[in-house]
PDB file of C-alpha atoms in Angstrom:
ATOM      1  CA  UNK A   1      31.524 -28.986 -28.848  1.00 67.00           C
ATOM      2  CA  UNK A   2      28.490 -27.210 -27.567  1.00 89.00           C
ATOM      3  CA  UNK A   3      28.850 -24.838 -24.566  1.00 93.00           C
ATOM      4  CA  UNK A   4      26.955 -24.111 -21.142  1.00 96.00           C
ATOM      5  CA  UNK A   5      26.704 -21.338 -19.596  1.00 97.00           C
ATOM      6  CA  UNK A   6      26.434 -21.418 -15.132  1.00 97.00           C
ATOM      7  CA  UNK A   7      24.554 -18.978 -13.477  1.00 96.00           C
ATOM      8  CA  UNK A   8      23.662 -18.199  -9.613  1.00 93.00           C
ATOM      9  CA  UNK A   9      20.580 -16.722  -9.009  1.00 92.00           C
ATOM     10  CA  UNK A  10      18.741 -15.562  -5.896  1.00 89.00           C
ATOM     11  CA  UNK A  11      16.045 -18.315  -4.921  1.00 91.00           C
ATOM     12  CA  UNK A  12      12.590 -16.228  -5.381  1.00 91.00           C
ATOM     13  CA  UNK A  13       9.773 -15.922  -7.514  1.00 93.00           C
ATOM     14  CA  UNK A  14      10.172 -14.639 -10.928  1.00 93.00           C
ATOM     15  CA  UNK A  15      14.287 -15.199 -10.980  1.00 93.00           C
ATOM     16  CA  UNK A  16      13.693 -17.853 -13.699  1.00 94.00           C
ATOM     17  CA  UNK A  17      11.221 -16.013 -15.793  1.00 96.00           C
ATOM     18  CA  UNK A  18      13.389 -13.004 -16.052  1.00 96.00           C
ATOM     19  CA  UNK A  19      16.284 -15.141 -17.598  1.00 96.00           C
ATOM     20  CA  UNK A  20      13.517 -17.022 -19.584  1.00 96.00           C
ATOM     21  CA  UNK A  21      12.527 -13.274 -20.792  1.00 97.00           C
ATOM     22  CA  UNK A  22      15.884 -11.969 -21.349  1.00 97.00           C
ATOM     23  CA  UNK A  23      17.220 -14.802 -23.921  1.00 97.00           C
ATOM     24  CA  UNK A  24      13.724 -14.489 -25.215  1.00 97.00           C
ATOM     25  CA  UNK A  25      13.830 -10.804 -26.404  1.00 97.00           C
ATOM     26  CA  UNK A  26      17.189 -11.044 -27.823  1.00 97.00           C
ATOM     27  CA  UNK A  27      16.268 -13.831 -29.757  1.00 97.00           C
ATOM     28  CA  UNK A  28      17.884 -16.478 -28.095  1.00 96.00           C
ATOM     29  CA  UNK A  29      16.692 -19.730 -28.036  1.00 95.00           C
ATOM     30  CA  UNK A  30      17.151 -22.173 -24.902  1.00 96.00           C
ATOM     31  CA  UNK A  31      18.076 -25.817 -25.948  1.00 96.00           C
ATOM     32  CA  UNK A  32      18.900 -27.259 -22.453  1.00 97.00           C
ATOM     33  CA  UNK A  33      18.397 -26.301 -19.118  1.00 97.00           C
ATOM     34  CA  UNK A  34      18.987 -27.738 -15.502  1.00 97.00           C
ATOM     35  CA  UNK A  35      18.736 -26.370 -12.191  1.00 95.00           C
ATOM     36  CA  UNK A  36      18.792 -26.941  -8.493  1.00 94.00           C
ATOM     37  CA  UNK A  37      18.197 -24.640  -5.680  1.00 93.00           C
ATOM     38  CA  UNK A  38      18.288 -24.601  -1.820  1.00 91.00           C
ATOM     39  CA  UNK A  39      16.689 -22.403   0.707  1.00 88.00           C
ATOM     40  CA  UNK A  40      18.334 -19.076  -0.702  1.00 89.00           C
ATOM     41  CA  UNK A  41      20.198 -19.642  -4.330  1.00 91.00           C
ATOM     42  CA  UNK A  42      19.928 -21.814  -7.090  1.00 92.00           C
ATOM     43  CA  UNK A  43      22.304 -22.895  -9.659  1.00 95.00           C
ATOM     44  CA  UNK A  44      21.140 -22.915 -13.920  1.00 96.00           C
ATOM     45  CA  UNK A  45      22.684 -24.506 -16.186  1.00 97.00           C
ATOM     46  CA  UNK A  46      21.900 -23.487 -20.083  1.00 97.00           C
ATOM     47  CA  UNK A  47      22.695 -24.429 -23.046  1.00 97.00           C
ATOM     48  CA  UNK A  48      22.817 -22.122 -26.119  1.00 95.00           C
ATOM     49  CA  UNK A  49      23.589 -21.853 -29.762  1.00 90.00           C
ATOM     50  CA  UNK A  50      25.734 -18.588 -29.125  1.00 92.00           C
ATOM     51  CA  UNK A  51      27.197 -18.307 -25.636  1.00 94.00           C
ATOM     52  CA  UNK A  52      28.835 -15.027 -26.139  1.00 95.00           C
ATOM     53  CA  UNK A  53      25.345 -13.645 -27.389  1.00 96.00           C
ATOM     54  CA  UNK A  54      23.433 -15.429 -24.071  1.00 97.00           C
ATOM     55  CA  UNK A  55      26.132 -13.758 -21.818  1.00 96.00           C
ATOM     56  CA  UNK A  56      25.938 -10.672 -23.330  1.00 97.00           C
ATOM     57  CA  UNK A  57      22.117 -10.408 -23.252  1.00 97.00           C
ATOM     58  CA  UNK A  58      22.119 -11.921 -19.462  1.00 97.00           C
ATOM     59  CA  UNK A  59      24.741  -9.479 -18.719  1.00 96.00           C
ATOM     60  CA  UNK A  60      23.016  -6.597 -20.150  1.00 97.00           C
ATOM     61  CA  UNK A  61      19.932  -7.206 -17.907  1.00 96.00           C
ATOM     62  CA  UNK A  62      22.261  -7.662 -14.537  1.00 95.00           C
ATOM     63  CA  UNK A  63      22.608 -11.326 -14.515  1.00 95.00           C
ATOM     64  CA  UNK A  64      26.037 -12.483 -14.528  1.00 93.00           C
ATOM     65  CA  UNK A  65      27.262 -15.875 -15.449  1.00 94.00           C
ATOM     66  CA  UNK A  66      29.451 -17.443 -13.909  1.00 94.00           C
ATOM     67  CA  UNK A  67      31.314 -19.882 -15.830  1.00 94.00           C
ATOM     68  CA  UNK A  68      31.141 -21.506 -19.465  1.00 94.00           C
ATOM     69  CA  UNK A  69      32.082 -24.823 -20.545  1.00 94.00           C
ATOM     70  CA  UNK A  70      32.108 -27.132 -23.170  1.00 93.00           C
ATOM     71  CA  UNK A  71      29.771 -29.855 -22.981  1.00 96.00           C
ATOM     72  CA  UNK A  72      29.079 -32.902 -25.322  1.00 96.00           C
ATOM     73  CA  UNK A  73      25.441 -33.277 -26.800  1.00 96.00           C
ATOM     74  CA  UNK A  74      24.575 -36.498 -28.236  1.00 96.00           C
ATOM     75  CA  UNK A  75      21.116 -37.074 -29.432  1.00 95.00           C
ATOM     76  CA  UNK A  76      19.079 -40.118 -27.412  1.00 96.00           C
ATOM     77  CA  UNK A  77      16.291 -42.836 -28.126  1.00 95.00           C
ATOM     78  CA  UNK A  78      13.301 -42.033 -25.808  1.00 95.00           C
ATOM     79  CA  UNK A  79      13.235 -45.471 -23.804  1.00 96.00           C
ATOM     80  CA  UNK A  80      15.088 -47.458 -20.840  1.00 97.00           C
ATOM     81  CA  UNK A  81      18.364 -47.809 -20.920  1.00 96.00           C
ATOM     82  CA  UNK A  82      19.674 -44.989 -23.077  1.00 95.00           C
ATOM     83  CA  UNK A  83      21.628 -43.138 -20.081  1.00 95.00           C
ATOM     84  CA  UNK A  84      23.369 -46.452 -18.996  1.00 96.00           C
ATOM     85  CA  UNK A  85      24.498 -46.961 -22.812  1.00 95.00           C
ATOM     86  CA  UNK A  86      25.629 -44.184 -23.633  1.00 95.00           C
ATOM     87  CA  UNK A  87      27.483 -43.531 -20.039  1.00 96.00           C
ATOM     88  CA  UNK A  88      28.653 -47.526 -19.926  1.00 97.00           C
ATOM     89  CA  UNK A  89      31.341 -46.057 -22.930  1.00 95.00           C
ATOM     90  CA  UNK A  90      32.328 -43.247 -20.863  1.00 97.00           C
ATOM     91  CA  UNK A  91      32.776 -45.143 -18.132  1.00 97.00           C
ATOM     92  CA  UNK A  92      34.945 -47.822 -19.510  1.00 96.00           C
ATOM     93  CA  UNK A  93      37.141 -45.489 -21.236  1.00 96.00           C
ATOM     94  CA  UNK A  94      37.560 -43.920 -17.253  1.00 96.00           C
ATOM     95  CA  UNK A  95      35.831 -40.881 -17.455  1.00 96.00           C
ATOM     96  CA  UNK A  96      34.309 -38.719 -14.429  1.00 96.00           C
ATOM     97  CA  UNK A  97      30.939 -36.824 -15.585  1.00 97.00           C
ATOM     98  CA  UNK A  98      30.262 -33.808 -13.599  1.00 96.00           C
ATOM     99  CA  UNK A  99      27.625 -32.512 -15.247  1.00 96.00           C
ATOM    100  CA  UNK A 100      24.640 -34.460 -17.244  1.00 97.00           C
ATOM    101  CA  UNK A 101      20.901 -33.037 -18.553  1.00 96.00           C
ATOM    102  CA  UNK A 102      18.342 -33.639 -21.167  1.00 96.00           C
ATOM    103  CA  UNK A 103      18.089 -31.091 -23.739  1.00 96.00           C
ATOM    104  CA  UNK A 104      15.450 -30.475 -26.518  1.00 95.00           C
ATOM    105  CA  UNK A 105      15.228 -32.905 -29.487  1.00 95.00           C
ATOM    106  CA  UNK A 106      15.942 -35.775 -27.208  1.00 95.00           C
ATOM    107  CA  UNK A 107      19.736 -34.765 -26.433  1.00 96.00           C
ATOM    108  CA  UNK A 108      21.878 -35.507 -23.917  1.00 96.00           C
ATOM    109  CA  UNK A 109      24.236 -33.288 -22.431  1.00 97.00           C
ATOM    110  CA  UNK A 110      27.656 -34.036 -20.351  1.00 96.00           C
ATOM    111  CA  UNK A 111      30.493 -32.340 -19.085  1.00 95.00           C
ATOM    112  CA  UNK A 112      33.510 -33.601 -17.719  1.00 95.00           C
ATOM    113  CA  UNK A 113      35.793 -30.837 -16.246  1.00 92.00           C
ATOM    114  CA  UNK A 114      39.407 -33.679 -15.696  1.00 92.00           C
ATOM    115  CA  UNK A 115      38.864 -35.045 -19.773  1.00 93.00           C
ATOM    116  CA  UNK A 116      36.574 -33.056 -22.128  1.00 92.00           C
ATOM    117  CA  UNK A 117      38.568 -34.756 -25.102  1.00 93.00           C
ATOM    118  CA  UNK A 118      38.179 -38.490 -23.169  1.00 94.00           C
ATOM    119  CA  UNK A 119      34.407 -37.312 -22.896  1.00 95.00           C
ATOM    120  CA  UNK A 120      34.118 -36.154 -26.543  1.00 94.00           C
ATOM    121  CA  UNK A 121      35.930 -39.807 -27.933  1.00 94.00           C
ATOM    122  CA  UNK A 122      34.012 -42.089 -25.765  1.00 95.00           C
ATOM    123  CA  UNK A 123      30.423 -40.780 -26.991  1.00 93.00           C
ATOM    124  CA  UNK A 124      31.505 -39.857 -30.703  1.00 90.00           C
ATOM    125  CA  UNK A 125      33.921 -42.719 -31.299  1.00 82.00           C
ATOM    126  CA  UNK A 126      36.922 -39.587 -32.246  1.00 60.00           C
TER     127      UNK A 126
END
């Protein structure tokens, strides 16, 4: 399983760019990332190679993160219809996604906080 790390930022110029800059100089690469704001804080979501290296780097530079989680990545066809396939198995085997993004290399990432292991046999056939 692949984790994700949460973080709440303040919603203002240059609040992405500094987490962007942080992973960056420690070497870490971002493979995923989604994010929503409103009028005064925004939610990330990230996805790493080494969460306890991402946390300590954000954490180092006064970001905090808020929660991590295990997330299923499965990699994706670029054309209509993928999301509904791959989501159609999840669904019949009665599982709630709470979390779902596009990562690099064409992945797919989803989270399901009430059956990670229902999540992980649905998409992986385990």
């Amino acid at each position: 399983m692949a984790t994700d790390l949460t973080i709440n930022l303040g919603n203002k110029p240059g609040t992405l760019a500094h987490i962007g800059e942080v992973l960056g100089n420690a070497g870490i690469n971002i493979e995923g990332v989604s994010g929503a704001a409103d009028d005064d804080s925004g939610l990330i979501h990230l996805l790493v190679a080494d969460a306890g290296m991402a946390r300590s780097a954000l954490e180092a530079a006064g970001v905090e993160c808020d929660s991590e989680r295990s997330v299923e990545v499965v990699s994706v066809v670029d054309q209509p219809g993928e999301l509904g396939r791959h989501l159609r198995r999840v669904a019949d085997a009665g599982i709630n996604v709470d979390l779902v993004y596009l990562a690099t290399g064409t992945r797919l990432v989803l989270g399901s906080l009430s059956d990670g292991e229902g999540l992980r046999g649905a998409l992986h056939g385990s």
